[in-house]
Short mmCIF file of C-alpha atoms in Angstrom, two decimals:
data_model
loop_
_atom_site.label_atom_id
_atom_site.label_comp_id
_atom_site.label_asym_id
_atom_site.label_seq_id
_atom_site.Cartn_x
_atom_site.Cartn_y
_atom_site.Cartn_z
CA UNK A 1 135.80 67.16 142.39
CA UNK A 2 135.43 63.16 141.72
CA UNK A 3 134.10 61.66 139.46
CA UNK A 4 130.53 61.24 141.63
CA UNK A 5 130.25 65.38 141.84
CA UNK A 6 127.18 65.70 139.38
CA UNK A 7 125.01 63.21 142.04
CA UNK A 8 126.42 65.78 144.50
CA UNK A 9 125.32 68.30 142.92
CA UNK A 10 121.85 66.52 141.84
CA UNK A 11 121.10 65.96 145.12
CA UNK A 12 122.10 69.57 146.01
CA UNK A 13 119.58 70.69 144.11
CA UNK A 14 117.03 68.63 144.61
CA UNK A 15 117.24 69.71 148.03
CA UNK A 16 117.40 73.45 147.50
CA UNK A 17 114.36 73.66 145.57
CA UNK A 18 112.89 71.47 148.24
CA UNK A 19 113.48 73.79 150.93
CA UNK A 20 112.56 77.10 148.67
CA UNK A 21 109.52 76.24 147.55
CA UNK A 22 108.34 74.87 150.50
CA UNK A 23 109.23 78.16 152.53
CA UNK A 24 108.16 80.27 150.04
CA UNK A 25 105.26 78.64 148.72
CA UNK A 26 103.87 77.76 152.71
CA UNK A 27 104.71 81.58 153.90
CA UNK A 28 102.82 83.20 150.94
CA UNK A 29 99.64 80.91 150.91
CA UNK A 30 99.46 82.17 155.26
CA UNK A 31 99.30 85.25 153.35
CA UNK A 32 96.56 84.26 151.12
CA UNK A 33 94.92 82.65 153.81
CA UNK A 34 95.17 85.83 155.99
CA UNK A 35 93.72 87.89 153.48
CA UNK A 36 93.78 92.14 152.63
CA UNK A 37 96.56 93.86 150.61
CA UNK A 38 100.20 93.05 151.42
CA UNK A 39 100.31 97.14 151.61
CA UNK A 40 98.62 97.39 154.80
CA UNK A 41 97.91 94.23 156.44
CA UNK A 42 99.20 91.69 158.43
CA UNK A 43 100.00 89.38 155.64
CA UNK A 44 102.78 91.61 154.74
CA UNK A 45 105.12 89.37 157.26
CA UNK A 46 104.20 86.32 155.15
CA UNK A 47 104.75 88.22 151.78
CA UNK A 48 108.12 89.42 152.76
CA UNK A 49 109.10 85.68 154.33
CA UNK A 50 108.08 83.95 151.64
CA UNK A 51 110.33 86.14 149.09
CA UNK A 52 113.30 84.49 151.16
CA UNK A 53 112.97 81.31 150.23
CA UNK A 54 115.69 81.07 148.06
CA UNK A 55 118.04 81.84 150.75
CA UNK A 56 116.54 79.76 153.21
CA UNK A 57 117.86 77.21 150.33
CA UNK A 58 121.06 78.40 149.50
CA UNK A 59 121.79 78.37 153.68
CA UNK A 60 120.87 74.88 153.99
CA UNK A 61 122.60 73.37 150.66
CA UNK A 62 125.54 75.59 152.26
CA UNK A 63 125.93 73.87 155.87
CA UNK A 64 125.35 70.52 154.21
CA UNK A 65 128.18 70.65 152.41
CA UNK A 66 130.53 72.19 154.36
CA UNK A 67 129.47 69.50 157.10
CA UNK A 68 130.35 67.29 154.12
CA UNK A 69 133.50 69.14 153.10
CA UNK A 70 132.72 68.93 150.18
CA UNK A 71 134.28 72.16 147.48
CA UNK A 72 132.34 74.29 145.94
CA UNK A 73 131.06 73.93 142.44
CA UNK A 74 133.18 74.53 139.17
CA UNK A 75 131.33 76.86 137.81
CA UNK A 76 130.67 79.46 141.20
CA UNK A 77 132.32 82.81 140.59
CA UNK A 78 133.75 84.26 142.66
CA UNK A 79 136.07 87.86 142.08
CA UNK A 80 138.14 90.84 143.45
CA UNK A 81 136.47 93.10 144.83
CA UNK A 82 137.06 96.00 142.46
CA UNK A 83 136.65 93.60 139.56
CA UNK A 84 132.77 92.96 140.65
CA UNK A 85 132.48 96.86 141.35
CA UNK A 86 133.56 97.56 137.82
CA UNK A 87 131.55 94.97 136.20
CA UNK A 88 127.88 95.63 138.57
CA UNK A 89 127.58 99.30 137.68
CA UNK A 90 127.47 98.88 133.80
CA UNK A 91 125.15 95.69 134.26
CA UNK A 92 123.06 97.47 136.13
CA UNK A 93 122.76 100.05 133.75
CA UNK A 94 122.16 97.49 130.53
CA UNK A 95 119.69 95.51 132.57
CA UNK A 96 118.21 99.07 132.72
CA UNK A 97 118.47 99.94 129.04
CA UNK A 98 116.50 96.78 127.94
CA UNK A 99 113.23 97.78 129.48
CA UNK A 100 113.95 101.36 128.41
CA UNK A 101 114.45 100.25 125.18
CA UNK A 102 111.25 97.91 125.40
CA UNK A 103 109.17 101.09 126.66
CA UNK A 104 110.53 103.73 123.93
CA UNK A 105 109.62 100.38 121.36
CA UNK A 106 106.04 99.90 122.62
CA UNK A 107 105.83 103.56 122.21
CA UNK A 108 106.68 103.59 118.98
CA UNK A 109 104.50 100.77 118.11
CA UNK A 110 101.26 102.77 119.04
CA UNK A 111 101.68 101.81 122.76
CA UNK A 112 101.46 103.45 125.66
CA UNK A 113 103.59 106.33 125.97
CA UNK A 114 106.02 106.43 128.69
CA UNK A 115 105.54 107.95 131.96
CA UNK A 116 107.66 109.23 135.37
CA UNK A 117 104.43 110.23 137.59
CA UNK A 118 103.67 107.12 139.07
CA UNK A 119 107.38 105.68 139.69
CA UNK A 120 107.42 109.53 141.51
CA UNK A 121 104.48 108.41 143.25
CA UNK A 122 106.51 105.37 144.72
CA UNK A 123 109.70 106.88 145.81
CA UNK A 124 107.54 109.12 147.30
CA UNK A 125 105.70 106.22 149.35
CA UNK A 126 108.82 104.56 149.99
CA UNK A 127 110.02 107.80 151.64
CA UNK A 128 112.63 109.25 149.42
CA UNK A 129 114.78 107.49 146.52
CA UNK A 130 116.78 106.03 149.16
CA UNK A 131 114.38 103.78 150.97
CA UNK A 132 112.80 103.28 147.55
CA UNK A 133 116.66 101.44 146.44
CA UNK A 134 117.12 99.92 149.65
CA UNK A 135 113.61 98.33 149.53
CA UNK A 136 113.87 97.63 145.65
CA UNK A 137 117.25 95.58 146.58
CA UNK A 138 115.41 93.55 149.24
CA UNK A 139 112.13 92.83 147.58
CA UNK A 140 113.78 90.40 145.06
CA UNK A 141 118.07 91.20 144.68
CA UNK A 142 118.98 90.23 147.84
CA UNK A 143 116.30 87.68 148.86
CA UNK A 144 116.55 85.80 146.07
CA UNK A 145 119.84 85.66 143.59
CA UNK A 146 121.98 84.19 146.61
CA UNK A 147 119.78 81.08 146.01
CA UNK A 148 118.78 81.62 142.56
CA UNK A 149 122.50 81.99 141.18
CA UNK A 150 124.38 82.08 144.10
CA UNK A 151 123.45 78.37 144.55
CA UNK A 152 121.41 77.28 141.94
CA UNK A 153 122.72 78.14 138.92
CA UNK A 154 126.39 76.91 139.24
CA UNK A 155 125.48 73.04 140.22
CA UNK A 156 123.23 73.63 136.99
CA UNK A 157 126.33 74.81 134.87
CA UNK A 158 127.50 71.22 135.57
CA UNK A 159 125.79 69.80 133.52
CA UNK A 160 124.61 71.93 131.31
CA UNK A 161 125.26 75.16 129.03
CA UNK A 162 124.93 78.75 129.79
CA UNK A 163 122.04 78.61 127.79
CA UNK A 164 120.21 75.51 128.86
CA UNK A 165 120.78 76.17 132.67
CA UNK A 166 119.51 79.44 132.27
CA UNK A 167 116.53 78.57 130.79
CA UNK A 168 115.37 75.81 132.89
CA UNK A 169 116.22 78.13 135.46
CA UNK A 170 114.48 80.60 134.10
CA UNK A 171 111.15 78.31 133.95
CA UNK A 172 111.71 77.31 137.44
CA UNK A 173 111.57 80.34 138.79
CA UNK A 174 108.59 81.65 136.62
CA UNK A 175 106.79 78.87 137.92
CA UNK A 176 107.86 79.72 141.97
CA UNK A 177 106.43 83.10 141.29
CA UNK A 178 103.13 81.45 140.54
CA UNK A 179 101.29 81.97 144.22
CA UNK A 180 102.09 85.84 144.71
CA UNK A 181 98.94 85.89 141.35
CA UNK A 182 96.49 85.21 144.13
CA UNK A 183 98.50 87.70 147.02
CA UNK A 184 96.23 90.58 147.15
CA UNK A 185 98.42 94.10 146.83
CA UNK A 186 100.93 92.30 144.31
CA UNK A 187 102.03 93.40 140.78
CA UNK A 188 101.06 89.59 140.14
CA UNK A 189 97.55 89.89 141.49
CA UNK A 190 96.98 93.60 139.74
CA UNK A 191 97.93 91.34 136.57
CA UNK A 192 95.61 88.20 136.73
CA UNK A 193 97.06 84.79 136.10
CA UNK A 194 94.59 84.56 133.35
CA UNK A 195 95.28 87.43 131.12
CA UNK A 196 97.42 88.54 128.53
CA UNK A 197 99.76 90.46 131.40
CA UNK A 198 100.13 87.67 133.44
CA UNK A 199 101.25 85.15 130.71
CA UNK A 200 103.45 87.73 129.72
CA UNK A 201 105.07 88.22 133.20
CA UNK A 202 105.80 84.14 133.75
CA UNK A 203 107.39 84.53 130.11
CA UNK A 204 109.61 87.64 130.82
CA UNK A 205 111.04 85.60 133.55
CA UNK A 206 113.01 83.51 131.31
CA UNK A 207 114.62 85.96 129.39
CA UNK A 208 115.65 87.64 133.00
CA UNK A 209 117.33 84.73 134.20
CA UNK A 210 119.12 84.50 130.75
CA UNK A 211 120.41 87.81 131.49
CA UNK A 212 120.89 87.30 135.28
CA UNK A 213 123.03 84.27 134.35
CA UNK A 214 125.59 86.24 132.28
CA UNK A 215 125.77 88.95 134.44
CA UNK A 216 126.59 86.21 137.31
CA UNK A 217 129.50 84.64 135.10
CA UNK A 218 130.87 87.80 134.68
CA UNK A 219 131.01 88.98 138.23
CA UNK A 220 129.07 87.08 140.59
CA UNK A 221 125.71 87.28 142.69
CA UNK A 222 126.79 91.04 143.20
CA UNK A 223 126.42 91.43 139.58
CA UNK A 224 123.35 89.24 139.84
CA UNK A 225 121.89 91.13 141.72
CA UNK A 226 122.01 94.35 139.89
CA UNK A 227 120.84 92.92 136.63
CA UNK A 228 117.60 92.10 139.15
CA UNK A 229 117.47 95.31 140.63
CA UNK A 230 117.96 97.15 137.45
CA UNK A 231 115.01 95.69 135.49
CA UNK A 232 112.84 95.90 138.96
CA UNK A 233 113.44 99.05 139.60
CA UNK A 234 112.61 100.19 135.93
CA UNK A 235 109.92 98.83 135.77
CA UNK A 236 108.42 99.98 138.47
CA UNK A 237 109.58 103.87 137.91
CA UNK A 238 108.30 103.41 134.58
CA UNK A 239 104.82 101.89 135.91
CA UNK A 240 104.96 99.21 133.44
CA UNK A 241 101.34 97.33 132.59
CA UNK A 242 100.97 97.57 128.79
CA UNK A 243 101.02 94.26 127.17
CA UNK A 244 102.10 95.39 124.25
CA UNK A 245 105.11 96.64 126.56
CA UNK A 246 105.54 93.55 128.32
CA UNK A 247 105.70 91.77 125.06
CA UNK A 248 108.56 94.01 124.30
CA UNK A 249 110.70 94.01 127.23
CA UNK A 250 110.17 89.83 126.47
CA UNK A 251 111.67 90.70 123.03
CA UNK A 252 114.14 92.80 123.55
CA UNK A 253 115.84 90.74 126.61
CA UNK A 254 115.58 87.72 125.11
CA UNK A 255 117.70 89.42 121.79
CA UNK A 256 120.50 90.55 124.45
CA UNK A 257 120.55 87.92 126.25
CA UNK A 258 121.16 85.83 122.95
CA UNK A 259 123.49 87.79 121.60
CA UNK A 260 125.58 88.32 124.75
CA UNK A 261 125.46 85.06 125.50
CA UNK A 262 126.87 84.12 122.30
CA UNK A 263 129.95 86.41 122.72
CA UNK A 264 130.74 85.90 126.43
CA UNK A 265 133.57 83.44 126.12
CA UNK A 266 133.01 80.95 128.81
CA UNK A 267 136.99 80.76 131.10
CA UNK A 268 136.31 77.40 132.67
CA UNK A 269 136.77 74.46 131.73
CA UNK A 270 133.67 72.32 131.42
CA UNK A 271 135.26 68.98 131.83
CA UNK A 272 135.70 68.08 135.42
CA UNK A 273 138.49 68.83 137.79
CA UNK A 274 140.13 65.08 138.73
CA UNK A 275 140.41 63.90 142.11
CA UNK A 276 144.16 64.88 141.82
CA UNK A 277 143.78 68.31 141.13
CA UNK A 278 145.65 70.09 143.51
CA UNK A 279 143.09 71.67 146.01
CA UNK A 280 145.02 75.22 145.00
CA UNK A 281 144.17 74.69 141.40
CA UNK A 282 140.40 74.16 142.61
CA UNK A 283 140.22 77.00 144.44
CA UNK A 284 141.64 78.83 142.03
CA UNK A 285 139.16 77.94 139.50
CA UNK A 286 135.76 78.46 141.51
CA UNK A 287 134.47 80.60 144.32
CA UNK A 288 133.28 79.49 148.13
CA UNK A 289 129.87 80.25 147.48
CA UNK A 290 126.17 79.37 148.70
#
Protein backbone atom coordinates (compact mmCIF):
# COMPACT_ATOMS: atom_id res chain seq x y z
CA UNK A 1 0.00 0.00 0.00
CA UNK A 2 1.07 3.54 -0.59
CA UNK A 3 0.68 6.59 1.61
CA UNK A 4 -2.43 7.51 -0.39
CA UNK A 5 -4.22 4.38 0.74
CA UNK A 6 -6.16 6.06 3.60
CA UNK A 7 -7.60 8.51 1.07
CA UNK A 8 -8.61 5.61 -1.16
CA UNK A 9 -10.29 3.92 1.80
CA UNK A 10 -12.20 7.08 2.73
CA UNK A 11 -13.46 7.58 -0.80
CA UNK A 12 -14.42 3.90 -1.04
CA UNK A 13 -16.30 4.14 2.26
CA UNK A 14 -18.13 7.24 1.03
CA UNK A 15 -19.15 5.46 -2.17
CA UNK A 16 -20.17 2.32 -0.28
CA UNK A 17 -22.29 4.34 2.14
CA UNK A 18 -23.93 6.38 -0.61
CA UNK A 19 -24.88 3.33 -2.68
CA UNK A 20 -25.97 1.29 0.34
CA UNK A 21 -28.20 3.94 1.88
CA UNK A 22 -29.60 5.15 -1.45
CA UNK A 23 -30.62 1.69 -2.63
CA UNK A 24 -31.84 0.38 0.74
CA UNK A 25 -33.77 3.44 1.80
CA UNK A 26 -35.06 3.98 -1.74
CA UNK A 27 -36.54 0.48 -1.95
CA UNK A 28 -37.90 0.66 1.60
CA UNK A 29 -39.59 3.98 0.88
CA UNK A 30 -41.30 2.27 -2.07
CA UNK A 31 -42.43 -0.52 0.29
CA UNK A 32 -43.81 2.09 2.69
CA UNK A 33 -45.63 3.87 -0.14
CA UNK A 34 -47.15 0.62 -1.42
CA UNK A 35 -48.52 -0.13 2.03
CA UNK A 36 -49.67 -3.49 3.30
CA UNK A 37 -47.63 -6.04 5.19
CA UNK A 38 -44.43 -7.31 3.60
CA UNK A 39 -45.65 -10.79 4.46
CA UNK A 40 -48.51 -10.81 1.98
CA UNK A 41 -48.40 -7.83 -0.40
CA UNK A 42 -46.45 -6.46 -3.40
CA UNK A 43 -44.30 -4.46 -0.96
CA UNK A 44 -42.35 -7.64 -0.18
CA UNK A 45 -40.20 -7.21 -3.32
CA UNK A 46 -38.85 -3.70 -2.56
CA UNK A 47 -38.50 -4.75 1.08
CA UNK A 48 -36.27 -7.69 0.14
CA UNK A 49 -34.29 -5.71 -2.44
CA UNK A 50 -33.67 -2.98 0.13
CA UNK A 51 -32.03 -5.51 2.41
CA UNK A 52 -29.41 -6.13 -0.28
CA UNK A 53 -28.28 -2.50 -0.27
CA UNK A 54 -24.93 -3.36 1.40
CA UNK A 55 -24.25 -5.96 -1.31
CA UNK A 56 -24.98 -3.39 -4.03
CA UNK A 57 -22.57 -1.03 -2.30
CA UNK A 58 -19.94 -3.76 -2.08
CA UNK A 59 -20.26 -4.57 -5.79
CA UNK A 60 -19.74 -0.93 -6.78
CA UNK A 61 -16.68 -0.60 -4.53
CA UNK A 62 -15.22 -3.87 -5.82
CA UNK A 63 -15.73 -2.82 -9.45
CA UNK A 64 -14.07 0.53 -8.75
CA UNK A 65 -11.11 -1.10 -6.99
CA UNK A 66 -10.62 -3.59 -9.83
CA UNK A 67 -10.78 -0.85 -12.44
CA UNK A 68 -8.13 1.16 -10.58
CA UNK A 69 -6.09 -1.99 -9.83
CA UNK A 70 -5.88 -1.09 -6.15
CA UNK A 71 -4.77 -3.76 -3.64
CA UNK A 72 -7.20 -5.25 -1.13
CA UNK A 73 -7.30 -3.47 2.25
CA UNK A 74 -4.60 -4.71 4.64
CA UNK A 75 -7.18 -5.81 7.23
CA UNK A 76 -9.20 -7.95 4.86
CA UNK A 77 -9.30 -11.52 6.17
CA UNK A 78 -8.49 -14.52 4.03
CA UNK A 79 -8.30 -18.00 5.49
CA UNK A 80 -8.22 -21.46 4.03
CA UNK A 81 -11.61 -23.13 3.67
CA UNK A 82 -10.75 -25.61 6.40
CA UNK A 83 -10.01 -22.81 8.86
CA UNK A 84 -13.22 -20.96 7.99
CA UNK A 85 -15.24 -24.12 8.59
CA UNK A 86 -13.38 -24.68 11.88
CA UNK A 87 -14.48 -21.28 13.21
CA UNK A 88 -17.97 -20.93 11.71
CA UNK A 89 -19.85 -23.44 13.87
CA UNK A 90 -18.33 -22.42 17.24
CA UNK A 91 -18.98 -18.75 16.48
CA UNK A 92 -22.57 -19.48 15.46
CA UNK A 93 -23.12 -21.37 18.73
CA UNK A 94 -21.49 -18.55 20.70
CA UNK A 95 -23.75 -15.95 19.08
CA UNK A 96 -26.85 -18.02 19.77
CA UNK A 97 -25.70 -18.60 23.35
CA UNK A 98 -25.54 -14.84 24.05
CA UNK A 99 -29.25 -14.53 23.21
CA UNK A 100 -30.13 -17.66 25.17
CA UNK A 101 -28.18 -16.45 28.21
CA UNK A 102 -29.91 -13.07 28.00
CA UNK A 103 -33.34 -14.74 27.84
CA UNK A 104 -32.51 -16.86 30.89
CA UNK A 105 -31.25 -13.79 32.73
CA UNK A 106 -34.43 -11.87 31.91
CA UNK A 107 -36.50 -14.83 33.12
CA UNK A 108 -34.62 -14.87 36.44
CA UNK A 109 -35.22 -11.12 36.82
CA UNK A 110 -38.97 -11.54 36.51
CA UNK A 111 -39.31 -11.19 32.76
CA UNK A 112 -41.24 -13.51 30.44
CA UNK A 113 -40.36 -17.19 30.50
CA UNK A 114 -38.73 -18.60 27.39
CA UNK A 115 -41.11 -20.26 24.97
CA UNK A 116 -40.50 -22.03 21.67
CA UNK A 117 -44.18 -22.10 20.66
CA UNK A 118 -43.99 -19.13 18.30
CA UNK A 119 -40.64 -20.37 17.04
CA UNK A 120 -42.18 -23.68 16.01
CA UNK A 121 -44.95 -21.78 14.26
CA UNK A 122 -42.35 -19.75 12.36
CA UNK A 123 -40.63 -22.91 11.18
CA UNK A 124 -43.98 -24.38 10.14
CA UNK A 125 -44.99 -21.20 8.27
CA UNK A 126 -41.62 -21.17 6.47
CA UNK A 127 -42.21 -24.70 5.18
CA UNK A 128 -39.89 -26.58 7.52
CA UNK A 129 -36.49 -26.22 9.21
CA UNK A 130 -34.49 -26.08 5.96
CA UNK A 131 -36.55 -23.28 4.41
CA UNK A 132 -36.57 -21.43 7.73
CA UNK A 133 -32.78 -21.65 7.86
CA UNK A 134 -32.47 -20.46 4.27
CA UNK A 135 -34.81 -17.51 4.85
CA UNK A 136 -32.91 -16.47 7.99
CA UNK A 137 -29.60 -16.80 6.13
CA UNK A 138 -30.72 -14.64 3.21
CA UNK A 139 -32.55 -11.98 5.25
CA UNK A 140 -29.58 -10.41 7.02
CA UNK A 141 -26.38 -12.46 6.91
CA UNK A 142 -26.19 -13.03 3.15
CA UNK A 143 -27.73 -9.71 2.13
CA UNK A 144 -25.65 -7.57 4.49
CA UNK A 145 -22.35 -9.10 5.61
CA UNK A 146 -20.46 -8.96 2.27
CA UNK A 147 -21.03 -5.22 2.52
CA UNK A 148 -20.79 -4.25 6.19
CA UNK A 149 -17.97 -6.57 7.19
CA UNK A 150 -16.51 -7.68 3.84
CA UNK A 151 -16.23 -4.14 2.47
CA UNK A 152 -16.68 -1.39 5.08
CA UNK A 153 -15.01 -2.97 8.11
CA UNK A 154 -11.51 -3.61 6.62
CA UNK A 155 -11.40 -0.05 5.33
CA UNK A 156 -12.38 1.35 8.72
CA UNK A 157 -9.65 -0.77 10.29
CA UNK A 158 -7.11 1.13 8.21
CA UNK A 159 -7.75 4.13 10.46
CA UNK A 160 -9.25 2.67 13.66
CA UNK A 161 -8.73 -0.15 16.12
CA UNK A 162 -11.13 -3.08 16.39
CA UNK A 163 -13.27 -1.46 19.10
CA UNK A 164 -13.54 1.92 17.41
CA UNK A 165 -14.22 0.39 13.98
CA UNK A 166 -16.88 -1.92 15.41
CA UNK A 167 -18.59 0.89 17.32
CA UNK A 168 -18.58 3.28 14.37
CA UNK A 169 -19.90 0.66 11.98
CA UNK A 170 -22.50 -0.34 14.57
CA UNK A 171 -23.86 3.21 14.75
CA UNK A 172 -24.05 3.45 10.95
CA UNK A 173 -25.68 0.01 10.79
CA UNK A 174 -28.26 1.02 13.40
CA UNK A 175 -29.17 4.18 11.46
CA UNK A 176 -29.49 2.11 8.27
CA UNK A 177 -32.29 0.06 9.93
CA UNK A 178 -34.47 3.07 10.80
CA UNK A 179 -36.85 3.01 7.77
CA UNK A 180 -37.83 -0.56 8.68
CA UNK A 181 -39.77 0.84 11.64
CA UNK A 182 -42.23 2.21 9.08
CA UNK A 183 -42.44 -0.87 6.84
CA UNK A 184 -45.56 -2.78 7.88
CA UNK A 185 -44.98 -6.41 8.77
CA UNK A 186 -41.39 -6.07 10.00
CA UNK A 187 -40.25 -6.78 13.54
CA UNK A 188 -39.13 -3.17 13.81
CA UNK A 189 -42.61 -1.89 12.86
CA UNK A 190 -44.10 -4.22 15.48
CA UNK A 191 -41.79 -2.70 18.08
CA UNK A 192 -42.36 0.91 17.05
CA UNK A 193 -39.54 3.43 16.91
CA UNK A 194 -40.76 5.53 19.84
CA UNK A 195 -40.88 2.72 22.39
CA UNK A 196 -38.54 0.90 24.73
CA UNK A 197 -38.43 -2.03 22.32
CA UNK A 198 -37.56 0.25 19.43
CA UNK A 199 -34.81 2.06 21.32
CA UNK A 200 -33.37 -1.19 22.63
CA UNK A 201 -33.41 -2.76 19.17
CA UNK A 202 -31.41 0.17 17.80
CA UNK A 203 -28.97 -0.05 20.72
CA UNK A 204 -28.61 -3.82 20.32
CA UNK A 205 -27.16 -3.39 16.83
CA UNK A 206 -24.00 -1.82 18.28
CA UNK A 207 -22.74 -4.70 20.51
CA UNK A 208 -23.85 -7.10 17.79
CA UNK A 209 -21.57 -5.18 15.42
CA UNK A 210 -18.68 -5.75 17.83
CA UNK A 211 -19.39 -9.49 17.98
CA UNK A 212 -19.60 -9.77 14.20
CA UNK A 213 -16.43 -7.71 13.80
CA UNK A 214 -14.63 -10.12 16.12
CA UNK A 215 -15.93 -13.05 14.04
CA UNK A 216 -14.84 -11.41 10.80
CA UNK A 217 -11.27 -11.01 12.04
CA UNK A 218 -11.29 -14.66 13.07
CA UNK A 219 -12.54 -16.21 9.85
CA UNK A 220 -13.79 -13.62 7.38
CA UNK A 221 -17.23 -13.06 5.93
CA UNK A 222 -18.33 -16.67 6.48
CA UNK A 223 -17.82 -16.25 10.23
CA UNK A 224 -19.55 -12.86 10.31
CA UNK A 225 -22.54 -14.41 8.56
CA UNK A 226 -22.58 -17.23 11.11
CA UNK A 227 -22.75 -14.81 14.07
CA UNK A 228 -25.41 -12.70 12.35
CA UNK A 229 -27.43 -15.85 11.64
CA UNK A 230 -27.01 -17.19 15.16
CA UNK A 231 -28.30 -14.01 16.79
CA UNK A 232 -31.20 -13.43 14.37
CA UNK A 233 -32.40 -17.04 14.32
CA UNK A 234 -32.30 -17.42 18.11
CA UNK A 235 -34.18 -14.16 18.64
CA UNK A 236 -36.81 -15.33 16.16
CA UNK A 237 -37.11 -18.84 17.63
CA UNK A 238 -37.42 -17.51 21.19
CA UNK A 239 -39.80 -14.73 20.05
CA UNK A 240 -37.85 -12.07 21.92
CA UNK A 241 -40.16 -9.07 22.29
CA UNK A 242 -39.85 -8.09 25.94
CA UNK A 243 -37.97 -4.85 26.73
CA UNK A 244 -36.26 -6.60 29.65
CA UNK A 245 -35.03 -9.43 27.42
CA UNK A 246 -33.81 -6.98 24.79
CA UNK A 247 -32.00 -5.00 27.48
CA UNK A 248 -30.37 -8.21 28.71
CA UNK A 249 -29.26 -9.03 25.16
CA UNK A 250 -27.60 -5.61 24.91
CA UNK A 251 -25.87 -6.15 28.27
CA UNK A 252 -24.73 -9.72 27.62
CA UNK A 253 -23.46 -9.05 24.11
CA UNK A 254 -21.66 -5.91 25.24
CA UNK A 255 -19.83 -7.82 27.99
CA UNK A 256 -19.01 -10.79 25.75
CA UNK A 257 -17.78 -8.64 22.86
CA UNK A 258 -15.53 -6.52 25.10
CA UNK A 259 -14.02 -9.65 26.67
CA UNK A 260 -13.42 -11.25 23.27
CA UNK A 261 -11.87 -8.11 21.82
CA UNK A 262 -9.64 -7.74 24.88
CA UNK A 263 -8.40 -11.32 24.51
CA UNK A 264 -8.00 -11.22 20.74
CA UNK A 265 -4.48 -10.94 19.45
CA UNK A 266 -4.18 -8.73 16.39
CA UNK A 267 -2.04 -10.71 13.97
CA UNK A 268 -1.94 -7.86 11.46
CA UNK A 269 0.48 -4.99 11.81
CA UNK A 270 -1.28 -1.66 12.19
CA UNK A 271 1.44 0.10 10.22
CA UNK A 272 0.79 0.66 6.51
CA UNK A 273 2.61 -1.52 4.03
CA UNK A 274 5.16 0.52 2.09
CA UNK A 275 5.03 0.86 -1.66
CA UNK A 276 8.26 -1.10 -2.04
CA UNK A 277 6.91 -4.12 -0.11
CA UNK A 278 6.94 -7.33 -2.14
CA UNK A 279 3.53 -8.01 -3.75
CA UNK A 280 3.42 -11.49 -2.28
CA UNK A 281 3.78 -10.06 1.22
CA UNK A 282 0.78 -7.83 0.65
CA UNK A 283 -1.31 -10.72 -0.68
CA UNK A 284 -0.32 -12.97 2.21
CA UNK A 285 -1.50 -10.49 4.82
CA UNK A 286 -4.76 -9.53 3.20
CA UNK A 287 -7.77 -10.97 1.45
CA UNK A 288 -9.22 -10.31 -1.93
CA UNK A 289 -12.51 -8.99 -0.58
CA UNK A 290 -15.31 -6.84 -1.82
